[in-house]
XYZ file of N, CA and C in Angstrom:
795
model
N -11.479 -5.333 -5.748
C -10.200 -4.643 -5.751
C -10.372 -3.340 -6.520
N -10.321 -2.462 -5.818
C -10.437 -0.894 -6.193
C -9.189 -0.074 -7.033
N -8.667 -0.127 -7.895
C -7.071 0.767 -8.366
C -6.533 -0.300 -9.350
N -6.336 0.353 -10.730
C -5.552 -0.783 -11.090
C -4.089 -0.548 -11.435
N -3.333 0.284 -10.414
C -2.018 0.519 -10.308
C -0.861 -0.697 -9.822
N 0.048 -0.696 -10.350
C 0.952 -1.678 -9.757
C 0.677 -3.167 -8.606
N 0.023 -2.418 -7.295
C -0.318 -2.726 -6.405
C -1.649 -3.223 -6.474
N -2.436 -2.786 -7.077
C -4.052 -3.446 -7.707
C -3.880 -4.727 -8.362
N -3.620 -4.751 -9.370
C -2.877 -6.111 -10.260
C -2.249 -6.775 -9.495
N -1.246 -6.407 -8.857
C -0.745 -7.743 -7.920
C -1.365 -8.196 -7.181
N -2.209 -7.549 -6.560
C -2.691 -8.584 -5.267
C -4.438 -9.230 -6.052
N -4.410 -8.583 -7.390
C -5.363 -8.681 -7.837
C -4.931 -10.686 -8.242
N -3.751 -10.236 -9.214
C -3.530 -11.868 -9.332
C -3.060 -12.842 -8.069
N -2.694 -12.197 -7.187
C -2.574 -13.116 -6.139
C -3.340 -13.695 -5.407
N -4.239 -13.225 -5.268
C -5.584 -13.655 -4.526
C -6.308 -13.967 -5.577
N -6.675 -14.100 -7.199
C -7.289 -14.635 -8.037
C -6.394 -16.296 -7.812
N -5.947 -16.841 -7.574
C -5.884 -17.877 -7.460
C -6.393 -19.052 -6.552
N -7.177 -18.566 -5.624
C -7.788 -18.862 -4.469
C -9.224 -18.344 -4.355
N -9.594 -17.361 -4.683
C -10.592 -16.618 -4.805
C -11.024 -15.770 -6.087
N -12.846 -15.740 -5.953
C -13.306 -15.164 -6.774
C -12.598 -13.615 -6.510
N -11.808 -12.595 -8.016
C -11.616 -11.335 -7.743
C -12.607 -10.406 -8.832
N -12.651 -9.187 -8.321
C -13.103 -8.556 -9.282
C -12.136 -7.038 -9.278
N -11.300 -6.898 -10.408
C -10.617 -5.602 -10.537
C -11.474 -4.545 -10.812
N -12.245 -3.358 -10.183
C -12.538 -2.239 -10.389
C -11.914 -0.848 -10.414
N -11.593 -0.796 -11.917
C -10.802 0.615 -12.496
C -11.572 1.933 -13.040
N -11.036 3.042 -13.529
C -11.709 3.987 -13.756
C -12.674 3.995 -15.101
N -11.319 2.914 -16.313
C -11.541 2.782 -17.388
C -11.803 1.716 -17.760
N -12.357 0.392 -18.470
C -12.656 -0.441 -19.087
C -11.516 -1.532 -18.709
N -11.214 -2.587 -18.243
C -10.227 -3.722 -18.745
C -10.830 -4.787 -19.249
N -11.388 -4.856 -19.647
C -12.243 -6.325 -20.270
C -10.643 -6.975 -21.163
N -11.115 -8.488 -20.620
C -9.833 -8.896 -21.214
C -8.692 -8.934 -20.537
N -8.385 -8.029 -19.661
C -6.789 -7.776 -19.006
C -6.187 -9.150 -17.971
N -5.139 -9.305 -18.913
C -4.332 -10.221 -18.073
C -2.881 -9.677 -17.994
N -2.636 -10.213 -16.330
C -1.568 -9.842 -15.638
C -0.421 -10.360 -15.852
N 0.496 -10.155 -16.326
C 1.870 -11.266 -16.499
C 2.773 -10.715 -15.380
N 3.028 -12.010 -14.433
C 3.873 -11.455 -13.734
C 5.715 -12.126 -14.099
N 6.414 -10.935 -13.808
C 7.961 -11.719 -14.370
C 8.948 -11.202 -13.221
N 9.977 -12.035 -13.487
C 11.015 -11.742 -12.008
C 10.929 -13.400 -11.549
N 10.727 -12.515 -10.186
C 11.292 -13.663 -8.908
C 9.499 -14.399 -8.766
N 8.474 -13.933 -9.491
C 7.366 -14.463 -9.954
C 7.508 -14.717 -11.444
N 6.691 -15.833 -11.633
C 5.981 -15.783 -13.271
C 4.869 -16.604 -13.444
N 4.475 -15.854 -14.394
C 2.746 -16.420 -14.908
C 2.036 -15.589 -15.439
N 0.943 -15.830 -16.253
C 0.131 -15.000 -16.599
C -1.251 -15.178 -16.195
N -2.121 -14.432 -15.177
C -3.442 -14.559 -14.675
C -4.535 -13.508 -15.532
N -5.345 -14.348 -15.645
C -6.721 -13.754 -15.903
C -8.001 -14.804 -15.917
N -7.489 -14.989 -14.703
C -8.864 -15.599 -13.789
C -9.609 -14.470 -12.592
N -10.212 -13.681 -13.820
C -10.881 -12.163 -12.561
C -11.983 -11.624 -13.463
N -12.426 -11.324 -13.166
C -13.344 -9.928 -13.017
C -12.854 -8.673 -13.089
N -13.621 -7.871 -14.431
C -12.914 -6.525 -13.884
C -14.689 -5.529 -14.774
N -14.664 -4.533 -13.675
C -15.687 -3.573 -13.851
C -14.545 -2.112 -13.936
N -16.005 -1.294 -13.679
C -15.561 0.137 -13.815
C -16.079 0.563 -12.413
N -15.551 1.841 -12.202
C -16.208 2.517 -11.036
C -17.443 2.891 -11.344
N -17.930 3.176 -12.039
C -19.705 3.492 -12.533
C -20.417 2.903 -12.737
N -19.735 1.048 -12.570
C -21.061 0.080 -12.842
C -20.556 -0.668 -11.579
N -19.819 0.008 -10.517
C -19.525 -1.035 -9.258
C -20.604 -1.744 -8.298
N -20.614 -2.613 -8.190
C -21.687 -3.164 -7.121
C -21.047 -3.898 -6.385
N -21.306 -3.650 -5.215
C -20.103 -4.920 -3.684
C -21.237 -5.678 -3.232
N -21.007 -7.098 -2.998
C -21.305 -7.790 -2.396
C -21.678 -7.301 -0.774
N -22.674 -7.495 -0.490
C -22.772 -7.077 1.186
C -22.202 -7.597 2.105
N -21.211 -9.044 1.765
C -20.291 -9.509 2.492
C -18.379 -9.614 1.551
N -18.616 -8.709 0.959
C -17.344 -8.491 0.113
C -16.212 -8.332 1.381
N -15.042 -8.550 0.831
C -13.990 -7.654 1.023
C -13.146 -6.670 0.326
N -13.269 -5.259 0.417
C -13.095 -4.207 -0.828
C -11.509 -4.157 0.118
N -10.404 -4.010 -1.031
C -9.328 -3.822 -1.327
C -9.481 -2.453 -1.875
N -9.077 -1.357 -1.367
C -8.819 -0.119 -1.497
C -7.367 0.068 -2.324
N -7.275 0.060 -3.767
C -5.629 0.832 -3.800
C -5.373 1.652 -4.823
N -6.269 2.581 -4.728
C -5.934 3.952 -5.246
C -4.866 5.038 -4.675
N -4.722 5.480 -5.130
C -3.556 6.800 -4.490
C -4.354 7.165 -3.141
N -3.740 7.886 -2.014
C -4.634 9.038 -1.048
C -5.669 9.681 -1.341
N -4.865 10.497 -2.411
C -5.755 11.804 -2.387
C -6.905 11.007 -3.178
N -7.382 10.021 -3.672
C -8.214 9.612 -4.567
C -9.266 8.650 -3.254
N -8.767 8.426 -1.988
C -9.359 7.912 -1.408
C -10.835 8.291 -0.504
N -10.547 9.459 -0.436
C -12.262 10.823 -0.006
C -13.865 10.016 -1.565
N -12.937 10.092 -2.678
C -13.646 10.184 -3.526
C -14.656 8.536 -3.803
N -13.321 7.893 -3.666
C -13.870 5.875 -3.768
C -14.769 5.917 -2.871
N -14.364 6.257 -1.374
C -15.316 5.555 -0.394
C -16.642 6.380 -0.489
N -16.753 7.725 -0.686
C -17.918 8.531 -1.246
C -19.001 7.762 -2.120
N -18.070 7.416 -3.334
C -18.810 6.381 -3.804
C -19.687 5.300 -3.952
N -18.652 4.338 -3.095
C -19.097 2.992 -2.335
C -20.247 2.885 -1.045
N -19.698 4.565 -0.799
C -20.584 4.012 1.008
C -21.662 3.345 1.098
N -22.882 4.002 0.005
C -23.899 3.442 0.246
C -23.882 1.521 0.146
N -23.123 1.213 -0.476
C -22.818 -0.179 -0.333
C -22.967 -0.768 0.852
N -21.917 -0.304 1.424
C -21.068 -0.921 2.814
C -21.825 -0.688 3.868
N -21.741 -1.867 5.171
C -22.188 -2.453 5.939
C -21.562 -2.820 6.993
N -21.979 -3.223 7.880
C -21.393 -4.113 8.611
C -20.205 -5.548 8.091
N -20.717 -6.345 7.218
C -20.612 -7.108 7.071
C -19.591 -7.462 5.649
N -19.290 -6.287 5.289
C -18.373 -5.457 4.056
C -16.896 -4.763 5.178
N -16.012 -5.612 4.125
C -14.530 -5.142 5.183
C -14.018 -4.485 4.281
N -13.358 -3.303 4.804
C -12.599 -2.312 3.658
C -11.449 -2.910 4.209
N -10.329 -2.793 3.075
C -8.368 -2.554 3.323
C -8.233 -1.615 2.533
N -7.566 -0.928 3.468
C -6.856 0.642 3.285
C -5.782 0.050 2.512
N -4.666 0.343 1.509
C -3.814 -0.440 1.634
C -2.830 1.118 0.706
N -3.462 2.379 1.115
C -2.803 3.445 0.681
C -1.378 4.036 1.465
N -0.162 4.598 0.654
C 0.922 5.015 1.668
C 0.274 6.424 2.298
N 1.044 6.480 3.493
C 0.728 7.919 4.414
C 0.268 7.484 6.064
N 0.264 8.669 6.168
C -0.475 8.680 7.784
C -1.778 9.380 8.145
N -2.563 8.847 9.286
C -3.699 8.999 9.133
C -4.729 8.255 8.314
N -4.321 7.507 7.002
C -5.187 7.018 6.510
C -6.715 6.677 7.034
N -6.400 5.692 8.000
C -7.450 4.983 8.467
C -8.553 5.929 9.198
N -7.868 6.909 9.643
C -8.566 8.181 10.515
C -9.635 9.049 9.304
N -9.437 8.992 8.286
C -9.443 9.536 7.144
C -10.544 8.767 6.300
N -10.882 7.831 6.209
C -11.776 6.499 5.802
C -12.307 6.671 6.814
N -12.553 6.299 8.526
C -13.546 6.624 9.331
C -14.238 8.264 9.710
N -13.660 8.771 8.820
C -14.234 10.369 9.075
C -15.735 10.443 8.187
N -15.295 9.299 7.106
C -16.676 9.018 5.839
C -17.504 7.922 6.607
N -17.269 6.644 6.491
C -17.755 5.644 6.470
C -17.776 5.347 8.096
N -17.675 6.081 9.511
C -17.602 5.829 10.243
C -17.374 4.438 11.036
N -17.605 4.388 12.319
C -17.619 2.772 12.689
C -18.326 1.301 12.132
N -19.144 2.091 11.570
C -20.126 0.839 10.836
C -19.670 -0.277 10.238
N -18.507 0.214 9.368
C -17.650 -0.749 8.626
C -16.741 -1.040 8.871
N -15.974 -2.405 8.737
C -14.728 -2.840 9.467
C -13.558 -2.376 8.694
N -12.309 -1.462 9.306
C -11.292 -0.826 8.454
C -10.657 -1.484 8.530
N -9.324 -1.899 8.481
C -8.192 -2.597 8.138
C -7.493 -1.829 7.297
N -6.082 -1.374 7.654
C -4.614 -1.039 7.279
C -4.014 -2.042 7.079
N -3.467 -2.216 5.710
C -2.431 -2.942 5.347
C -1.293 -2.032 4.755
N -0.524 -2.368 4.750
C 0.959 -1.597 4.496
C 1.672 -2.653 3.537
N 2.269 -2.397 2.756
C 2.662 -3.554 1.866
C 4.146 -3.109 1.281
N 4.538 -3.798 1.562
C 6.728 -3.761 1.155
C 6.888 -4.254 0.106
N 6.513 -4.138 -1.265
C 6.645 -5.192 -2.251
C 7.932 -4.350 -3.521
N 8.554 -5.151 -3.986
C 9.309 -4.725 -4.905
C 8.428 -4.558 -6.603
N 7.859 -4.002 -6.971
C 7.366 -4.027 -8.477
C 6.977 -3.304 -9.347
N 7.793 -3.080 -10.552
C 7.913 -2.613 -11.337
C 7.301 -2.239 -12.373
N 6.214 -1.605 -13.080
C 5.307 -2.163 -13.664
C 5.529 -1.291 -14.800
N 4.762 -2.075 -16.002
C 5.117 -1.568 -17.491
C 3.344 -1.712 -17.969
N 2.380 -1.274 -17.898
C 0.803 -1.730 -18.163
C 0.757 -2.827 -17.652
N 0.523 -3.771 -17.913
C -0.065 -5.164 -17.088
C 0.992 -6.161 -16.403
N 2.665 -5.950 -17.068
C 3.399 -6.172 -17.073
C 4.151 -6.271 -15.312
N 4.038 -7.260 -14.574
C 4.850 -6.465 -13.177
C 5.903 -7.665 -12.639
N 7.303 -6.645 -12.947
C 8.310 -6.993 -12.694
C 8.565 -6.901 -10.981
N 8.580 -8.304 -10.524
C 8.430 -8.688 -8.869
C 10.353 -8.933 -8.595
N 10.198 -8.798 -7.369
C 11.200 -8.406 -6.718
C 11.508 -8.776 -5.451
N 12.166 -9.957 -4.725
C 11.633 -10.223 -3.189
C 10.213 -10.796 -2.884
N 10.454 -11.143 -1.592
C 9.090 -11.630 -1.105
C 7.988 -10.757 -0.295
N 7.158 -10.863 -1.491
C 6.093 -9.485 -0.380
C 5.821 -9.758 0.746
N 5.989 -8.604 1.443
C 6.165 -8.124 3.018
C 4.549 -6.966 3.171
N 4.379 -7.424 3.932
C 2.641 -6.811 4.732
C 2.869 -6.385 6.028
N 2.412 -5.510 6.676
C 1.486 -5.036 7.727
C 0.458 -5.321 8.065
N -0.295 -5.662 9.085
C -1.699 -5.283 8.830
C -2.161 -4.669 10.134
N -2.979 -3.818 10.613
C -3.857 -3.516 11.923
C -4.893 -3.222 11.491
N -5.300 -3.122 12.736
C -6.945 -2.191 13.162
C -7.436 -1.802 14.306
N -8.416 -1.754 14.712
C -8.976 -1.132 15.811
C -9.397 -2.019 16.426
N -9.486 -2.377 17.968
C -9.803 -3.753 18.816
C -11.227 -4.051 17.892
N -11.480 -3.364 18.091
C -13.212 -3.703 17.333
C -13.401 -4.582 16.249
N -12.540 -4.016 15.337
C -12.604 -4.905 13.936
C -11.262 -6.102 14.015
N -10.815 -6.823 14.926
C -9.594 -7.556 15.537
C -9.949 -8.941 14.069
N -11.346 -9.073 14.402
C -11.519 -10.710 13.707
C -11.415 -10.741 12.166
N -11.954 -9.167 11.752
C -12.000 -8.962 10.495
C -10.560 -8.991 9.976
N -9.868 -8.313 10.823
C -8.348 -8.475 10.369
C -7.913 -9.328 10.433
N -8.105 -10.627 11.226
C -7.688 -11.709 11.437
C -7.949 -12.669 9.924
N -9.136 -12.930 9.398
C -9.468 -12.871 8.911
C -8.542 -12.394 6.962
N -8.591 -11.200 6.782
C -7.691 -10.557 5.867
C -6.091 -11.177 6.136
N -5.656 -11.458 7.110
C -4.512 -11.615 7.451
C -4.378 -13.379 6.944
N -5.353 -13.909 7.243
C -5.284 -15.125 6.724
C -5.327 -15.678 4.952
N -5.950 -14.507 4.478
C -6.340 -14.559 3.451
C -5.105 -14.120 2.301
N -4.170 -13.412 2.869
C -3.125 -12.740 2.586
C -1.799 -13.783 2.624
N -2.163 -14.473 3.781
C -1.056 -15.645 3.519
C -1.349 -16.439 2.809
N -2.266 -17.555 2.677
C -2.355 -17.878 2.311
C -2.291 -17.882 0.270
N -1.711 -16.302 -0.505
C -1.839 -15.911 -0.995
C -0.299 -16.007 -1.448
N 0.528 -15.993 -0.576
C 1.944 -16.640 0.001
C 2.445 -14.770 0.427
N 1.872 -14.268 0.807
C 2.557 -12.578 1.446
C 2.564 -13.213 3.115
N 3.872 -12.306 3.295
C 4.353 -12.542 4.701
C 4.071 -11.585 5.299
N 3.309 -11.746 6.251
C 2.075 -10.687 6.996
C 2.196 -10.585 8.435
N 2.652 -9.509 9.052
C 2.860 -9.099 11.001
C 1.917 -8.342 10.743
N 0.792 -8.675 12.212
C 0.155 -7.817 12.726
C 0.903 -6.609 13.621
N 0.649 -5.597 13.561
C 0.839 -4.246 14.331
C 0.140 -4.464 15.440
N 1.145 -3.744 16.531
C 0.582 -3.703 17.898
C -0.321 -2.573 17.542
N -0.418 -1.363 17.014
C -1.535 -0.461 16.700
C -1.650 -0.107 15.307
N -2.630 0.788 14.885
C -2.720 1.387 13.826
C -1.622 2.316 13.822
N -1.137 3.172 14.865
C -0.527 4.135 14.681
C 1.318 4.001 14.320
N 1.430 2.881 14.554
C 2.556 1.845 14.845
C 3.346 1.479 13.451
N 2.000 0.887 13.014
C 1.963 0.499 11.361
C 2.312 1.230 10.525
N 1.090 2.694 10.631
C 1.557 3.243 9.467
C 3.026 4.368 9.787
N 3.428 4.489 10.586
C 4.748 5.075 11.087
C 5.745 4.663 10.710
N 5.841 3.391 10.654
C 6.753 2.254 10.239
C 6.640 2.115 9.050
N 5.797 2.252 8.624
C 5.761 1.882 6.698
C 6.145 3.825 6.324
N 6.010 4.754 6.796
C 5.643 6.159 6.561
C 7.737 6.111 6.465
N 8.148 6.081 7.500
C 9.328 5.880 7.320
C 10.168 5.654 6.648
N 9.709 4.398 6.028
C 10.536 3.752 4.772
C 10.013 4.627 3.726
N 8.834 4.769 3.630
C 8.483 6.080 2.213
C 8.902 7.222 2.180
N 8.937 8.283 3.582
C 9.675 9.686 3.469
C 11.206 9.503 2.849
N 11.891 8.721 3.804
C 13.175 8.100 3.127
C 13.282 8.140 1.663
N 12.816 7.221 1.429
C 12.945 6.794 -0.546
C 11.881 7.810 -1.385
N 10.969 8.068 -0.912
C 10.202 8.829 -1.733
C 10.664 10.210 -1.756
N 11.574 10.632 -1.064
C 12.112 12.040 -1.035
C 13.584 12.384 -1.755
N 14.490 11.274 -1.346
C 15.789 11.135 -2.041
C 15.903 10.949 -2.951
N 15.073 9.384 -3.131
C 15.368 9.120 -4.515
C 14.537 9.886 -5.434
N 13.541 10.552 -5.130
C 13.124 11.528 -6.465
C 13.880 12.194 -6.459
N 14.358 12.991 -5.930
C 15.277 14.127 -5.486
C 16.333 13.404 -6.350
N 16.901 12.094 -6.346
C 18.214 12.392 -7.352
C 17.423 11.371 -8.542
N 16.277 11.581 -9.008
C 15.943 10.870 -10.113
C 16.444 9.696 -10.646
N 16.370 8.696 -9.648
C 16.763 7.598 -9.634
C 15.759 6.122 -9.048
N 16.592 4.751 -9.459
C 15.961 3.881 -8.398
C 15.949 3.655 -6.760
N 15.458 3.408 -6.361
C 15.399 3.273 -4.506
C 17.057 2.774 -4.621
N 17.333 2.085 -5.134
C 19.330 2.010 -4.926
C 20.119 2.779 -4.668
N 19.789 4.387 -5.218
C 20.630 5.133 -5.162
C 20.940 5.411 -3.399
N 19.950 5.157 -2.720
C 19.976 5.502 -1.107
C 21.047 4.485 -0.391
N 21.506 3.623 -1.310
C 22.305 2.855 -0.618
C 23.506 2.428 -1.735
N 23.440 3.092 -2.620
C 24.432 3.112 -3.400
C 25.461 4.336 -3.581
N 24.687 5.321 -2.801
C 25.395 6.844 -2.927
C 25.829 7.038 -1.706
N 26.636 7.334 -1.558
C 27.159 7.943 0.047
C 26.358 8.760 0.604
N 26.414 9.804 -0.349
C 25.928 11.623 0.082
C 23.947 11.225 0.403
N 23.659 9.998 -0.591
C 22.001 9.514 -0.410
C 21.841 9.074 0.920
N 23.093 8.098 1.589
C 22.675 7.409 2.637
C 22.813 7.930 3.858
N 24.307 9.425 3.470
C 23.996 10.536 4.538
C 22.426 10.761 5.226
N 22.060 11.429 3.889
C 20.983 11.906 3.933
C 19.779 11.024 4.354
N 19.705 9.734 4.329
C 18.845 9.034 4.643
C 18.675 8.649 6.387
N 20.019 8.897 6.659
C 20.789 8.368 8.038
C 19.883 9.569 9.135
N 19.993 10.967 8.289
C 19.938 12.445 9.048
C 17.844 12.444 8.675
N 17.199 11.851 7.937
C 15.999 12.169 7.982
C 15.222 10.835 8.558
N 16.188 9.958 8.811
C 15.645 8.638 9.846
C 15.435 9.160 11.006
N 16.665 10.093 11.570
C 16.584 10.071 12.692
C 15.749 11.576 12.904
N 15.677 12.399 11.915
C 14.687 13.508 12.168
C 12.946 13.042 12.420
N 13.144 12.142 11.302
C 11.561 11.326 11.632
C 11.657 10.859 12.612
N 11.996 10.282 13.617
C 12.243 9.526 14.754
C 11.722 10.300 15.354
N 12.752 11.510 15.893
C 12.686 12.723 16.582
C 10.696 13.221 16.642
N 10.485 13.367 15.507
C 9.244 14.436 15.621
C 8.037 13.375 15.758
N 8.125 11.793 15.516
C 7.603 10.411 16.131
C 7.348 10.747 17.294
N 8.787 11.096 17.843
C 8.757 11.059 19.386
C 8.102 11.880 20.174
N 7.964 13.085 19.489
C 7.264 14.400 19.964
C 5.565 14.176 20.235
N 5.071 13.321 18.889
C 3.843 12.806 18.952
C 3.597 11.400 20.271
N 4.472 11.334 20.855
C 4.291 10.380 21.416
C 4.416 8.812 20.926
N 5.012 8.497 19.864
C 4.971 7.543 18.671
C 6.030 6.431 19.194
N 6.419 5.955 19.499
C 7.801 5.233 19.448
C 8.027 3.984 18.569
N 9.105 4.255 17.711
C 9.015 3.575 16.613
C 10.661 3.085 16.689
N 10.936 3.011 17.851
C 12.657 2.338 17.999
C 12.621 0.932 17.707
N 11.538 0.141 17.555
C 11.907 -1.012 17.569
C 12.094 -1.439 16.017
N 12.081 -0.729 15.282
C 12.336 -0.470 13.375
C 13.805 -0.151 13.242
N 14.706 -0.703 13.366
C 15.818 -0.371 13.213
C 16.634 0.481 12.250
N 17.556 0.851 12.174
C 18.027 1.854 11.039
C 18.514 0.634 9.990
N 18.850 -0.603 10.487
C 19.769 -1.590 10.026
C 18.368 -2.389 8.504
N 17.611 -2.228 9.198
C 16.140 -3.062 8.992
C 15.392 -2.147 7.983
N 15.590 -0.761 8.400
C 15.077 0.371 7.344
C 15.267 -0.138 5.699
N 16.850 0.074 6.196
C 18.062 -0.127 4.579
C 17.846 -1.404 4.258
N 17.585 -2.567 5.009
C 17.115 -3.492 4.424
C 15.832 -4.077 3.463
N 15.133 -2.890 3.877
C 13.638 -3.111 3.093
C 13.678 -2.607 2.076
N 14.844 -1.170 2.157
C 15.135 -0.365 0.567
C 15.685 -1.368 -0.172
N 16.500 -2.408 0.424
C 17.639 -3.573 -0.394
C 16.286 -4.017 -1.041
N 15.411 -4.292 -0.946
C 14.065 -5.412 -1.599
C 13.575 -4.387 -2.445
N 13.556 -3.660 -2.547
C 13.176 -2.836 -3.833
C 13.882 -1.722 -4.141
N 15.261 -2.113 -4.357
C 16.532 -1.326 -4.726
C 16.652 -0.793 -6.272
N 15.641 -1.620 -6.883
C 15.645 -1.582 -8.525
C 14.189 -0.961 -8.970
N 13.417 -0.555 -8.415
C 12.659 0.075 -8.240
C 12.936 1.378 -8.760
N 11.397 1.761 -8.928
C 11.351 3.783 -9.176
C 10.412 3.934 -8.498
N 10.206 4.963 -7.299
C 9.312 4.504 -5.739
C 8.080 5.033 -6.904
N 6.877 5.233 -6.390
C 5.534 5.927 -6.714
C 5.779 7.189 -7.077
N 6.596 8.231 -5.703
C 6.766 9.718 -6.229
C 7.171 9.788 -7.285
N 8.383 9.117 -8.027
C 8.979 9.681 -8.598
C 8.329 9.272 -9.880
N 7.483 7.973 -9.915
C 6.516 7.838 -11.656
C 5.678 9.045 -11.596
N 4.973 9.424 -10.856
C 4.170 10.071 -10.758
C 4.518 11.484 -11.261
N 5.655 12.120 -10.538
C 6.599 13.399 -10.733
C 6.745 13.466 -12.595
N 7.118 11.943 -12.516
C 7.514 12.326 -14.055
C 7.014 12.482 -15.016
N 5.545 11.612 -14.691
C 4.069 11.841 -15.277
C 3.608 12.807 -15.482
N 3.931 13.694 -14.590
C 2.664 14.806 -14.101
C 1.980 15.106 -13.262
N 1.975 13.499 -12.429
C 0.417 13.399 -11.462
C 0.784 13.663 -10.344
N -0.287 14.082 -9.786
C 0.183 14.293 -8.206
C 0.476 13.110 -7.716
N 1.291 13.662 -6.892
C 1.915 12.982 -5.625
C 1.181 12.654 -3.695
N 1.820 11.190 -3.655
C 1.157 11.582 -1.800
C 2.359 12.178 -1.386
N 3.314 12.675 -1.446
C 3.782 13.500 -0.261
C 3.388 14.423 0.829
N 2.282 14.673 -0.049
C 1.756 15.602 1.252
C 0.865 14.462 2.851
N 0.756 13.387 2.346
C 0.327 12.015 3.051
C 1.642 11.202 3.870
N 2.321 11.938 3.743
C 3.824 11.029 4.004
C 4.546 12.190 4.796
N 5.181 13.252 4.225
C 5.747 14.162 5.119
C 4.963 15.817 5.501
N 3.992 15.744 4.651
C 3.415 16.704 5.059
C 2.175 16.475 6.333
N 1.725 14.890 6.911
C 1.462 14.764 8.002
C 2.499 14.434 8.836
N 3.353 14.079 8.416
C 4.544 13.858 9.872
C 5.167 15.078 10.034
């Protein structure tokens, strides 16, 4: 498991219960355990955790990708010489293109997999305040079908509720959606993902850039009608208490994927 952001840790402890994990971060965690609180609880530290400078993958690993975008050119740079055939990457970054973006490095050789992940959580350092029942995506390319099959099993069993995508392009459109939405408003009024459905003037606005995204979907040839507007607002309801990524980030300092989210759509 590559990132130890929000999304690293969780699936880091979720799948440490079933499987050997190993967390690989920039900086040191020796020691780090996960407490999860909410609509989860427990505290895990049944894992592994390295650095990126002493990483070594198994030649039949499965690498969990979840660094930011823009940090994703740099990991797989890294790793390539690792990876194989027999080594499955998950993308599991927001934006579009991703996967196009990972095969521009690591070409066909290695099996890609997009996961998209709906999860409500909050995080304070190790601390992650859960929210709802995590919700997944997953695709790939006919080629890599088993490998995903595969990840997809591994994911439930993990207890995440996981639809395969009729395509890659499908997937991340559908997850891209729900992020331009919340990642634009709600930074914009410096708030939690609630405000989009707690504010009038937010849900205006959410109503008028659903259907603009739709629109320029459509232009690409994309069709993404079967995501409802009803179903949108419902996924914001699961992480309504939330502060999306843009807006920690904004407040941090750090860059942002927006340019992965609306600056490819």
């Amino acid at each position: 498991m590559i990132g130890g952001g929000a999304l690293g840790m969780y699936l880091t402890a979720k799948l440490s219960f079933h499987h050997d994990v190993t967390l690989i971060t920039r900086r040191s965690t020796a020691g780090l355990k996960i407490q999860l609180e909410g609509e989860e609880s427990g505290t895990v530290s049944k894992f592994q955790t390295s650095t990126w400078d002493q990483v070594s993958i198994p030649a039949e690993a499965i690498l969990f990708i979840c660094t930011k975008a823009y940090d994703l050119d740099l990991v797989l740079k890294q790793v390539e010489s690792n990876l194989s055939r027999t080594t499955t990457v998950v993308l599991c970054q927001n934006g579009l293109g991703v996967h196009m973006q990972a095969a521009d490095i690591v070409g066909r050789r290695v099996p890609l997999i997009r996961l998209l992940s709906l999860i409500g959580i909050k995080s304070a350092g190790s601390k992650l305040q859960i929210s709802g029942k995590p919700q997944s995506t997953i695709a790939s390319i006919p080629e890599d079908a088993k490998e995903c099959g595969l990840v997809k099993e591994l994911l439930i069993e993990a207890g995440f509720s996981v639809t395969t995508a009729p395509s890659l392009v499908i997937a991340e459109w559908e997850k891209a959606i729900v992020n331009i939405v919340v990642n634009s408003i709600a930074t914009l009024a410096d708030a939690p993902n609630g405000i989009i459905l707690e504010d009038t003037k937010c849900k205006v606005l959410a109503e008028r850039a659903i259907s603009e995204i739709r629109m320029v979907a459509g232009a690409e040839g994309i069709e993404i009608s079967n995501l409802s507007d009803n179903e949108i607002f419902r996924r914001i309801e699961n992480s309504k208490s939330n502060i999306n990524s843009t807006l920690s980030d904004f407040r941090a300092g750090r860059p942002t994927e927006l340019e992965y989210m609306i600056g490819r759509a």
